CSV table of C-alpha atoms in Angstrom, one decimal:
chain,number,residue,atom,x,y,z
A,5,MET,CA,-27.1,-94.4,11.3
A,6,THR,CA,-24.3,-95.5,10.9
A,7,LEU,CA,-21.9,-96.4,12.5
A,8,THR,CA,-19.4,-93.3,10.6
A,9,ALA,CA,-22.1,-90.6,10.8
A,10,ASN,CA,-22.1,-92.1,14.7
A,11,LEU,CA,-18.8,-91.5,15.2
A,12,LEU,CA,-18.6,-87.8,13.0
A,13,ALA,CA,-21.4,-86.4,15.6
A,14,MET,CA,-19.8,-87.6,18.3
A,15,ALA,CA,-16.5,-85.6,17.2
A,16,ALA,CA,-18.3,-82.9,16.9
A,17,LEU,CA,-19.8,-82.6,19.6
A,18,LEU,CA,-17.1,-83.4,21.9
A,19,ALA,CA,-14.5,-80.8,19.9
A,20,ALA,CA,-17.7,-78.1,21.3
A,21,LEU,CA,-17.2,-78.9,24.3
A,22,ALA,CA,-13.0,-78.7,24.5
A,23,ILE,CA,-14.4,-75.6,22.5
A,24,LEU,CA,-16.7,-74.5,25.2
A,25,LEU,CA,-14.0,-75.1,28.0
A,26,VAL,CA,-11.1,-73.0,25.9
A,27,VAL,CA,-13.3,-69.9,25.5
A,28,LEU,CA,-14.5,-70.1,29.3
A,29,LYS,CA,-10.7,-70.3,30.3
A,30,ALA,CA,-9.3,-67.4,27.8
A,31,ALA,CA,-12.7,-65.1,29.6
A,32,GLU,CA,-11.6,-66.3,33.0
A,33,SER,CA,-7.4,-64.8,32.5
A,34,ARG,CA,-8.9,-61.6,30.2
A,35,GLY,CA,-12.1,-61.3,31.7
A,36,HIS,CA,-11.6,-61.6,35.9
A,37,LEU,CA,-15.2,-63.1,35.7
A,38,HIS,CA,-16.5,-64.8,38.7
A,39,PRO,CA,-15.9,-67.9,39.6
A,40,GLU,CA,-19.5,-69.4,40.0
A,41,SER,CA,-20.2,-67.5,36.8
A,42,LEU,CA,-17.2,-69.6,35.0
A,43,ARG,CA,-18.9,-72.6,35.8
A,44,LYS,CA,-22.3,-72.1,35.0
A,45,GLY,CA,-21.6,-71.0,32.3
A,46,VAL,CA,-20.0,-74.7,31.7
A,47,HIS,CA,-23.3,-75.7,32.5
A,48,VAL,CA,-25.1,-73.8,30.7
A,49,GLY,CA,-22.8,-74.4,27.5
A,50,MET,CA,-23.1,-78.2,28.1
A,51,GLY,CA,-26.7,-78.0,28.6
A,52,LEU,CA,-27.2,-76.4,25.0
A,53,VAL,CA,-24.7,-78.7,23.7
A,54,VAL,CA,-26.7,-82.1,24.5
A,55,LEU,CA,-30.2,-80.6,24.1
A,56,PRO,CA,-30.6,-81.8,20.4
A,57,LEU,CA,-29.5,-85.5,21.3
A,58,PRO,CA,-32.1,-87.4,20.6
A,59,TRP,CA,-32.8,-86.0,16.6
A,60,ILE,CA,-28.8,-86.4,16.5
A,61,PHE,CA,-28.4,-90.4,17.3
A,62,ASP,CA,-30.9,-92.7,17.2
A,63,ARG,CA,-29.4,-95.2,19.2
A,64,ALA,CA,-27.9,-95.2,23.2
A,65,TRP,CA,-25.0,-96.2,22.6
A,66,PRO,CA,-23.5,-93.2,21.2
A,67,VAL,CA,-24.1,-91.1,24.4
A,68,ILE,CA,-22.8,-93.5,26.5
A,69,VAL,CA,-19.4,-93.4,24.9
A,70,LEU,CA,-20.1,-90.2,25.3
A,71,ALA,CA,-20.9,-89.7,29.0
A,72,VAL,CA,-17.7,-92.1,29.7
A,73,LEU,CA,-15.8,-89.8,27.9
A,74,ALA,CA,-17.0,-87.1,29.4
A,75,CYS,CA,-17.0,-88.4,32.7
A,76,GLY,CA,-12.8,-89.7,31.8
A,77,ALA,CA,-11.8,-86.2,31.0
A,78,LEU,CA,-14.2,-84.2,33.7
A,79,VAL,CA,-12.3,-86.7,36.4
A,80,ALA,CA,-8.4,-85.5,34.7
A,81,THR,CA,-9.4,-82.4,35.4
A,82,ARG,CA,-9.8,-83.0,39.1
A,83,SER,CA,-7.1,-85.4,39.4
A,84,ILE,CA,-3.4,-84.3,37.6
A,85,ARG,CA,-2.5,-81.6,38.8
A,86,SER,CA,-1.5,-79.6,35.6
A,87,LEU,CA,-5.2,-79.7,34.4
A,88,ARG,CA,-6.4,-78.9,37.5
A,89,GLY,CA,-4.7,-75.7,37.6
A,90,GLY,CA,-4.7,-75.2,34.0
A,91,ILE,CA,-8.5,-75.8,32.3
A,92,GLY,CA,-9.7,-76.9,35.1
A,93,THR,CA,-10.0,-73.8,37.4
A,94,VAL,CA,-13.3,-73.1,35.4
A,95,LEU,CA,-15.1,-76.0,37.0
A,96,GLY,CA,-13.3,-75.5,40.5
A,97,GLY,CA,-13.1,-72.1,41.8
A,98,VAL,CA,-16.2,-72.2,43.6
A,99,GLY,CA,-14.0,-74.4,45.8
A,100,ARG,CA,-16.7,-76.3,46.9
A,101,ASP,CA,-16.5,-80.1,47.3
A,102,THR,CA,-18.9,-81.1,44.1
A,103,LEU,CA,-19.2,-83.7,42.0
A,104,GLY,CA,-21.7,-81.9,40.2
A,105,GLU,CA,-19.6,-81.9,36.8
A,106,ILE,CA,-19.3,-85.5,37.3
A,107,TYR,CA,-23.1,-85.7,37.8
A,108,PHE,CA,-24.5,-84.0,34.6
A,109,PRO,CA,-23.0,-86.3,31.8
A,110,ILE,CA,-24.9,-89.2,34.1
A,111,ALA,CA,-27.9,-87.9,34.2
A,112,VAL,CA,-28.1,-87.0,30.3
A,113,THR,CA,-27.9,-90.4,29.6
A,114,VAL,CA,-30.2,-91.7,31.8
A,115,LEU,CA,-32.4,-89.3,30.1
A,116,PHE,CA,-32.5,-90.6,26.7
A,117,VAL,CA,-32.3,-94.1,27.4
A,118,LEU,CA,-35.5,-93.1,29.8
A,119,GLY,CA,-37.3,-90.9,27.4
A,120,ARG,CA,-36.1,-92.8,23.7
A,121,GLY,CA,-39.7,-92.4,22.1
A,122,ASP,CA,-40.6,-89.1,24.6
A,123,TRP,CA,-38.9,-86.2,23.4
A,124,LEU,CA,-40.5,-84.1,25.1
A,125,LEU,CA,-39.2,-86.7,29.1
A,126,TYR,CA,-35.7,-85.2,27.7
A,127,VAL,CA,-36.3,-82.3,26.7
A,128,VAL,CA,-37.8,-80.4,29.4
A,129,PRO,CA,-35.4,-81.7,31.9
A,130,ILE,CA,-31.9,-80.6,30.8
A,131,LEU,CA,-34.0,-77.2,29.9
A,132,MET,CA,-34.4,-77.0,33.6
A,133,LEU,CA,-31.1,-77.9,34.6
A,134,THR,CA,-29.3,-76.2,32.3
A,135,LEU,CA,-31.1,-72.4,32.5
A,136,ALA,CA,-33.1,-72.8,36.1
A,137,ASP,CA,-30.3,-73.9,37.8
A,138,ALA,CA,-27.7,-70.8,36.0
A,139,VAL,CA,-29.7,-68.2,37.0
A,140,ALA,CA,-30.5,-69.4,40.3
A,141,ALA,CA,-27.4,-69.4,41.0
A,142,LEU,CA,-25.8,-66.5,39.5
A,143,VAL,CA,-29.0,-64.7,40.7
A,144,GLY,CA,-28.1,-65.5,44.1
A,145,VAL,CA,-24.8,-64.8,44.3
A,146,ARG,CA,-25.9,-61.0,42.8
A,147,TYR,CA,-29.4,-59.8,44.3
A,148,GLY,CA,-29.6,-63.1,47.1
A,149,LEU,CA,-29.8,-60.9,50.4
A,150,PHE,CA,-32.9,-63.3,52.2
A,151,GLN,CA,-30.8,-66.2,53.1
A,152,TYR,CA,-32.1,-69.8,54.0
A,153,GLN,CA,-30.1,-72.8,56.2
A,154,THR,CA,-29.1,-75.4,54.2
A,155,SER,CA,-26.6,-78.9,55.1
A,156,GLU,CA,-23.8,-76.8,53.0
A,157,GLY,CA,-24.8,-73.0,54.0
A,158,THR,CA,-27.1,-71.0,52.9
A,159,LYS,CA,-28.7,-70.6,50.1
A,160,SER,CA,-31.0,-67.4,48.7
A,161,LEU,CA,-35.0,-66.9,48.7
A,162,GLU,CA,-34.6,-65.3,45.1
A,163,GLY,CA,-31.9,-67.6,43.2
A,164,SER,CA,-35.1,-70.1,44.6
A,165,LEU,CA,-38.0,-67.9,43.0
A,166,ALA,CA,-35.9,-67.4,40.0
A,167,PHE,CA,-35.4,-71.0,39.7
A,168,PHE,CA,-39.2,-71.2,39.7
A,169,LEU,CA,-39.5,-69.1,37.4
A,170,VAL,CA,-37.2,-70.1,34.6
A,171,ALA,CA,-38.6,-73.8,36.0
A,172,PHE,CA,-42.4,-72.9,34.9
A,173,PHE,CA,-40.8,-71.7,31.7
A,174,SER,CA,-38.7,-74.7,30.9
A,175,ALA,CA,-42.1,-76.9,30.7
A,176,HIS,CA,-44.4,-74.6,30.2
A,177,LEU,CA,-43.8,-73.2,26.5
A,178,PRO,CA,-42.4,-77.2,25.0
A,179,LEU,CA,-45.8,-78.5,26.2
A,180,LEU,CA,-48.3,-75.8,25.3
A,181,LEU,CA,-46.5,-74.7,21.4
A,182,LEU,CA,-45.1,-78.5,20.8
A,183,THR,CA,-47.7,-80.4,21.9
A,184,ASP,CA,-51.3,-81.0,22.6
A,185,THR,CA,-51.1,-80.4,26.4
A,186,GLY,CA,-54.1,-78.0,26.7
A,187,ARG,CA,-53.8,-74.6,28.5
A,188,ALA,CA,-55.1,-75.3,31.6
A,189,GLU,CA,-52.8,-78.2,31.9
A,190,ALA,CA,-50.1,-76.6,30.5
A,191,VAL,CA,-50.2,-74.1,33.4
A,192,LEU,CA,-50.6,-76.7,35.6
A,193,ILE,CA,-48.2,-79.1,35.0
A,194,ALA,CA,-45.5,-76.6,34.3
A,195,ALA,CA,-46.6,-74.5,38.5
A,196,ILE,CA,-46.0,-78.3,39.8
A,197,LEU,CA,-43.0,-79.8,38.2
A,198,ALA,CA,-40.9,-75.8,39.0
A,199,LEU,CA,-42.6,-75.6,42.6
A,200,LEU,CA,-40.9,-79.6,43.1
A,201,VAL,CA,-38.1,-79.1,41.4
A,202,MET,CA,-37.6,-76.1,43.3
A,203,MET,CA,-37.5,-78.1,46.3
A,204,LEU,CA,-35.3,-80.9,45.0
A,205,GLU,CA,-32.4,-78.2,44.1
A,206,PHE,CA,-32.8,-76.8,47.8
A,207,ILE,CA,-32.5,-79.7,49.6
A,208,ALA,CA,-29.5,-80.8,46.8
A,209,TRP,CA,-25.3,-81.1,48.2
A,210,ARG,CA,-22.4,-81.8,46.4
A,211,GLY,CA,-23.6,-81.3,43.4
A,212,LEU,CA,-26.8,-83.8,43.5
A,213,ASP,CA,-28.6,-81.5,42.4
A,214,ASN,CA,-27.2,-82.3,38.6
A,215,LEU,CA,-28.7,-85.7,39.2
A,216,LEU,CA,-31.5,-84.4,41.3
A,217,ILE,CA,-33.5,-82.3,38.9
A,218,PRO,CA,-33.4,-83.8,35.7
A,219,LEU,CA,-34.3,-87.0,36.6
A,220,GLY,CA,-37.2,-86.0,39.4
A,221,ALA,CA,-38.0,-83.5,36.4
A,222,HIS,CA,-38.6,-86.4,34.3
A,223,ALA,CA,-40.2,-88.7,36.8
A,224,PHE,CA,-42.8,-85.3,38.1
A,225,LEU,CA,-43.5,-85.0,34.2
A,226,ARG,CA,-44.1,-88.7,33.8
A,227,LEU,CA,-46.3,-88.6,36.5
A,228,TYR,CA,-48.1,-85.7,35.9
A,229,GLN,CA,-48.1,-85.7,31.7
A,230,ASP,CA,-51.9,-87.3,31.6
A,231,ALA,CA,-53.3,-86.2,34.1
A,232,ASP,CA,-56.6,-84.2,34.4
A,233,THR,CA,-56.9,-80.5,35.6
A,234,ARG,CA,-58.6,-81.3,38.4
A,235,LEU,CA,-56.7,-84.2,39.4
A,236,LEU,CA,-53.5,-81.5,38.7
A,237,LEU,CA,-55.4,-78.3,40.3
A,238,ALA,CA,-55.6,-80.6,43.8
A,239,HIS,CA,-51.5,-81.8,43.7
A,240,LEU,CA,-50.7,-77.9,43.0
A,241,LEU,CA,-52.1,-76.8,46.3
A,242,ALA,CA,-50.8,-79.7,48.2
A,243,ALA,CA,-47.8,-78.6,47.1
A,244,ALA,CA,-48.3,-75.2,47.5
A,245,LEU,CA,-49.8,-76.1,50.6
A,246,LEU,CA,-46.5,-78.4,52.1
A,247,VAL,CA,-44.4,-75.5,51.7
A,248,VAL,CA,-46.3,-72.8,53.8
A,249,PHE,CA,-46.2,-75.2,56.2
A,250,THR,CA,-42.6,-75.7,56.0
A,251,LEU,CA,-42.2,-72.0,56.1
A,252,ALA,CA,-44.6,-71.1,59.1
A,253,TRP,CA,-42.8,-74.2,61.1
A,254,ARG,CA,-39.4,-73.0,60.1
A,255,ARG,CA,-39.5,-71.2,63.9
A,256,ARG,CA,-40.0,-74.6,65.5
A,257,SER,CA,-38.5,-76.8,63.7
A,258,ARG,CA,-34.5,-77.9,64.9
A,259,LEU,CA,-34.9,-79.2,61.2
A,260,ASP,CA,-32.5,-76.4,58.9
A,261,ASP,CA,-33.9,-75.2,56.1
A,262,SER,CA,-33.1,-78.2,53.0
A,263,ALA,CA,-34.6,-80.7,55.6
A,264,LEU,CA,-37.2,-79.0,56.9
A,265,VAL,CA,-38.1,-78.5,52.3
A,266,GLY,CA,-36.8,-82.3,52.2
A,267,GLY,CA,-39.5,-84.0,54.3
A,268,ALA,CA,-41.8,-81.9,53.1
A,269,LEU,CA,-41.1,-83.3,49.5
A,270,PHE,CA,-41.1,-86.3,51.3
A,271,GLY,CA,-44.4,-86.0,52.4
A,272,PHE,CA,-45.8,-84.6,48.6
A,273,THR,CA,-44.7,-88.1,47.7
A,274,ALA,CA,-46.0,-90.5,50.2
A,275,ALA,CA,-49.6,-88.7,49.7
A,276,THR,CA,-49.2,-89.1,45.7
A,277,LEU,CA,-48.1,-92.1,45.4
A,278,GLY,CA,-50.4,-93.5,48.6
A,279,GLY,CA,-52.9,-91.6,49.1
A,280,TRP,CA,-53.5,-89.7,52.6
A,281,LEU,CA,-53.2,-92.4,54.9
A,282,TRP,CA,-49.5,-93.0,53.6
A,283,PHE,CA,-49.0,-89.0,54.1
A,284,LEU,CA,-50.3,-89.4,57.8
A,285,GLY,CA,-47.3,-91.8,59.9
A,286,PRO,CA,-44.6,-89.1,58.5
A,287,PHE,CA,-46.7,-85.8,59.4
A,288,LEU,CA,-47.8,-87.2,62.8
A,289,PHE,CA,-43.7,-88.1,63.6
A,290,PHE,CA,-42.4,-84.9,62.7
A,291,LEU,CA,-45.6,-82.9,64.2
A,292,ALA,CA,-44.7,-84.9,67.8
A,293,MET,CA,-41.3,-84.1,67.8
A,294,SER,CA,-41.6,-80.9,67.4
A,295,LEU,CA,-44.4,-80.9,69.5
A,296,VAL,CA,-42.5,-83.1,72.7
A,297,TRP,CA,-40.0,-80.9,71.6
A,298,PRO,CA,-39.6,-77.8,70.6
A,299,ARG,CA,-36.7,-75.5,69.6
A,300,SER,CA,-35.9,-73.6,72.6
A,301,THR,CA,-32.4,-72.3,71.0
A,302,ASP,CA,-31.7,-71.0,67.5
A,303,ASP,CA,-29.4,-73.4,67.2
A,304,ARG,CA,-31.6,-76.5,64.3
A,305,PRO,CA,-29.0,-79.2,64.1
A,306,HIS,CA,-30.9,-81.1,61.9
A,307,THR,CA,-29.6,-81.4,57.9
A,308,VAL,CA,-31.3,-83.4,55.3
A,309,TYR,CA,-29.0,-86.0,56.1
A,310,ASP,CA,-31.2,-86.9,59.2
A,311,ILE,CA,-34.3,-87.1,57.2
A,312,LEU,CA,-32.4,-89.0,55.1
A,313,SER,CA,-31.8,-91.6,57.9
A,314,THR,CA,-35.1,-91.2,59.3
A,315,THR,CA,-36.7,-91.5,56.1
A,316,ALA,CA,-34.4,-94.6,54.3
A,317,ALA,CA,-37.1,-97.6,55.5
A,318,GLY,CA,-39.7,-95.3,54.3
A,319,MET,CA,-39.0,-94.7,51.7
A,320,CYS,CA,-37.7,-98.6,50.8
A,321,TRP,CA,-41.7,-99.2,51.5
A,322,LEU,CA,-43.4,-96.5,49.8
A,323,PHE,CA,-41.3,-97.5,46.4
A,324,ALA,CA,-42.2,-101.6,46.7
A,325,TYR,CA,-46.3,-99.8,47.4
A,326,SER,CA,-45.8,-97.5,43.5
A,327,VAL,CA,-44.8,-100.7,42.1
A,328,THR,CA,-46.9,-104.0,43.5
A,329,GLY,CA,-49.9,-101.6,44.5
A,330,GLU,CA,-49.7,-104.4,48.1
A,331,ALA,CA,-51.8,-102.6,50.6
A,332,TRP,CA,-50.5,-104.3,53.3
A,333,LEU,CA,-47.3,-102.1,52.8
A,334,LEU,CA,-48.7,-99.5,55.1
A,335,VAL,CA,-48.3,-101.7,58.1
A,336,PRO,CA,-44.7,-101.7,57.9
A,337,PHE,CA,-44.0,-98.7,56.3
A,338,THR,CA,-45.9,-96.9,59.7
A,339,GLY,CA,-44.0,-99.0,62.1
A,340,SER,CA,-40.4,-97.2,60.2
A,341,PHE,CA,-42.1,-94.1,61.5
A,342,ALA,CA,-43.5,-95.0,64.8
A,343,ALA,CA,-39.9,-96.4,65.5
A,344,GLN,CA,-38.5,-93.3,64.1
A,345,LEU,CA,-40.5,-90.8,66.7
A,346,THR,CA,-38.8,-93.9,69.3
A,347,LEU,CA,-35.4,-93.6,68.4
A,348,TYR,CA,-35.1,-89.7,68.4
A,349,GLY,CA,-37.3,-89.6,72.3
A,350,VAL,CA,-33.8,-91.9,73.4
A,351,ALA,CA,-31.3,-90.2,71.2
A,352,ARG,CA,-32.7,-86.8,73.5
A,353,ILE,CA,-31.6,-89.0,77.1
A,354,GLY,CA,-28.4,-89.3,74.4
A,355,HIS,CA,-28.0,-86.0,74.6
A,356,ARG,CA,-29.3,-85.1,78.1
A,357,PRO,CA,-29.4,-88.3,80.5
A,358,ASP,CA,-29.0,-86.0,83.7
A,359,ARG,CA,-33.2,-84.8,82.6
A,360,GLY,CA,-34.8,-87.8,84.8
A,361,SER,CA,-35.2,-90.9,84.9
A,362,PRO,CA,-33.6,-92.5,82.3
A,363,LEU,CA,-36.3,-95.9,82.2
A,364,ARG,CA,-39.0,-93.5,82.9
A,365,ARG,CA,-37.7,-91.4,79.7
A,366,LEU,CA,-37.0,-94.7,77.4
A,367,LEU,CA,-40.7,-96.3,78.0
A,368,GLY,CA,-42.1,-93.2,77.4
A,369,ASP,CA,-40.8,-92.9,74.0
A,370,ILE,CA,-41.5,-96.6,73.3
A,371,GLY,CA,-45.3,-95.1,74.6
A,372,LEU,CA,-45.1,-92.2,72.3
A,373,GLY,CA,-44.2,-94.0,68.8
A,374,TRP,CA,-46.3,-96.4,69.2
A,375,LEU,CA,-49.2,-94.1,71.0
A,376,VAL,CA,-49.0,-91.4,68.5
A,377,VAL,CA,-48.1,-93.0,65.0
A,378,GLN,CA,-48.3,-96.7,65.0
A,379,CYS,CA,-51.9,-96.6,66.5
A,380,PRO,CA,-53.8,-93.9,65.1
A,381,VAL,CA,-53.1,-94.8,61.6
A,382,LEU,CA,-53.5,-98.7,62.1
A,383,LEU,CA,-57.2,-97.8,63.0
A,384,ILE,CA,-57.6,-95.5,60.3
A,385,ALA,CA,-56.6,-97.9,58.0
A,386,PHE,CA,-59.2,-100.7,59.3
A,387,THR,CA,-61.6,-98.5,59.9
A,388,SER,CA,-61.4,-97.8,56.7
A,389,GLY,CA,-60.9,-101.1,54.5
A,390,VAL,CA,-57.5,-100.5,53.7
A,391,VAL,CA,-55.7,-103.4,54.8
A,392,VAL,CA,-58.8,-105.7,56.2
A,393,GLU,CA,-58.8,-107.5,53.1
A,394,GLY,CA,-57.1,-110.7,54.1
A,395,GLY,CA,-55.6,-110.0,57.0
A,396,TRP,CA,-58.6,-111.1,59.8
A,397,GLY,CA,-59.9,-108.3,60.6
A,398,VAL,CA,-59.8,-107.8,64.5
A,399,VAL,CA,-58.1,-110.3,65.6
A,400,GLY,CA,-55.3,-109.2,63.1
A,401,LEU,CA,-55.1,-105.0,63.5
A,402,MET,CA,-54.7,-107.0,67.2
A,403,ILE,CA,-51.4,-108.7,66.2
A,404,ASP,CA,-50.2,-106.2,64.0
A,405,LEU,CA,-50.3,-103.5,66.6
A,406,GLY,CA,-48.7,-105.4,69.1
A,407,LEU,CA,-46.1,-106.0,67.0
A,408,GLY,CA,-45.9,-102.5,66.2
A,409,LEU,CA,-44.8,-101.9,70.1
A,410,MET,CA,-42.6,-104.7,70.1
A,411,ALA,CA,-40.9,-103.1,67.2
A,412,VAL,CA,-40.6,-99.8,68.8
A,413,SER,CA,-39.7,-101.5,71.5
A,414,LEU,CA,-37.1,-103.2,70.4
A,415,ALA,CA,-35.6,-100.5,68.4
A,416,GLY,CA,-36.3,-98.7,71.5
A,417,VAL,CA,-34.1,-100.6,73.9
A,418,VAL,CA,-31.5,-101.7,71.2
A,419,PHE,CA,-30.8,-97.8,70.6
A,420,TYR,CA,-30.3,-97.6,74.7
A,421,LEU,CA,-28.1,-99.8,75.1
A,422,LEU,CA,-26.3,-97.9,71.9
A,423,LEU,CA,-26.1,-94.9,74.4
A,424,PRO,CA,-22.6,-95.5,75.9
A,425,ARG,CA,-21.0,-96.5,72.1
A,426,ILE,CA,-22.6,-93.3,70.1
A,427,TYR,CA,-22.6,-90.3,72.7
A,428,GLY,CA,-19.7,-91.5,74.6
A,429,PRO,CA,-17.8,-89.9,75.6
A,430,PRO,CA,-16.4,-89.6,72.8
A,431,LEU,CA,-19.3,-88.1,70.5
A,432,ARG,CA,-19.0,-90.4,67.2
A,433,GLU,CA,-21.7,-88.0,65.4
A,434,GLY,CA,-20.9,-90.7,62.0
A,435,ALA,CA,-22.9,-93.6,63.9
A,436,ILE,CA,-25.8,-91.6,65.0
A,437,LYS,CA,-27.5,-91.7,61.4
A,438,PRO,CA,-26.5,-95.2,60.5
A,439,ALA,CA,-27.7,-97.0,63.5
A,440,VAL,CA,-31.0,-94.9,63.2
A,441,ALA,CA,-31.9,-95.5,59.6
A,442,ALA,CA,-30.5,-99.3,60.3
A,443,LEU,CA,-32.9,-99.6,63.7
A,444,GLY,CA,-35.6,-98.5,61.9
A,445,THR,CA,-35.6,-100.7,59.1
A,446,VAL,CA,-35.2,-103.8,61.2
A,447,ALA,CA,-38.5,-102.2,63.4
A,448,SER,CA,-40.4,-102.0,59.9
A,449,LEU,CA,-39.8,-105.7,59.5
A,450,VAL,CA,-41.4,-106.6,63.1
A,451,ALA,CA,-44.2,-104.7,62.6
A,452,GLY,CA,-45.1,-106.2,59.4
A,453,LEU,CA,-44.1,-109.8,60.3
A,454,ARG,CA,-47.6,-111.0,60.3
A,455,TRP,CA,-48.0,-110.2,56.3
A,456,LEU,CA,-44.0,-111.0,55.3
A,457,ALA,CA,-44.1,-114.5,56.6
């Protein structure tokens, strides 16, 4: 396209978005619509406007400029009083502290850049974001009876099921009608995408669903686009089993529902990218945490933020493995979860310091993390030959186990020394998650020291 054509197309798109906001503002004034309906009206309208971008622009710069202008205008409606009380009520009437409208143009731009040359990788995520998210919100508001606990309140089973159905058809119809994908593969790919993206929507907070849904859908579609039926079926069954396990385990766990779903999604990602051995460490951590310290009340204090701090180091090692394929990265990955199990036990000392000898409990927590997570995973990896090549055989295994014990000991002792400063009085909740993430990262580096040196 010529420069003039690009500018005219940009102007037309901006005009369409402006008309959309004006029309919805008029509807708000006359019809007394529910604030969630207005907000999702903007959501759907913006999605339909940007859906044909791959066929309008052949370069990325117009989309980037449009995103910058849109973000600037949206920020203005939040920060300028006259706009906030006028057109801004269409977006902010729900009364939630969210940046979802800012994330929307960012996600569209990233998808356009990543999906160039393959329109499917752009259109399917945009359809899921535009339709599935909006339908889920509206169904949840109108018909939501069965509630689940999240980090920001509650979401409904009805809304999640509506999201799954709309997301399924948002992927299935383009795959079936507009590509050469087989019928069985199209059904399986759509089902996997719908299930996994539904889980992403469930754990999202402060409007991050406008980023997580499209980018997650893009990543999963890219991963499964050319997969065969057997692999797709196996991954669909694995994802479904994790969801069933999450629902069954919620009565025993101290994690709220969004945290449980986040943990299940991380486990699925670890198994998908790394294999079952990469799933074993996180699984043993979550299993031991629930069995050793079972939930004794209705209180479920741990949220998705706790999952992020707990899995932060593991995510980095898993990403490094997905890029490099180095099998030894399993060692620091597992070490991070061994340390996290120890840290969780030590945190219990801070919550209940009168339950027995602190030193005995500290040593028990160190041994628990090392014996339950680090030792079995490394022994299985050694006997199956996963990290043996170039690793000095039995001697190397013993060194790795020794470094693993040193790692969990270091993390446990340092956190124990920090307990008076963190758990007070006064209790400094804001320091707990950064400390846990930082100590887990340091412990993983110590556990993998032989390979990193």
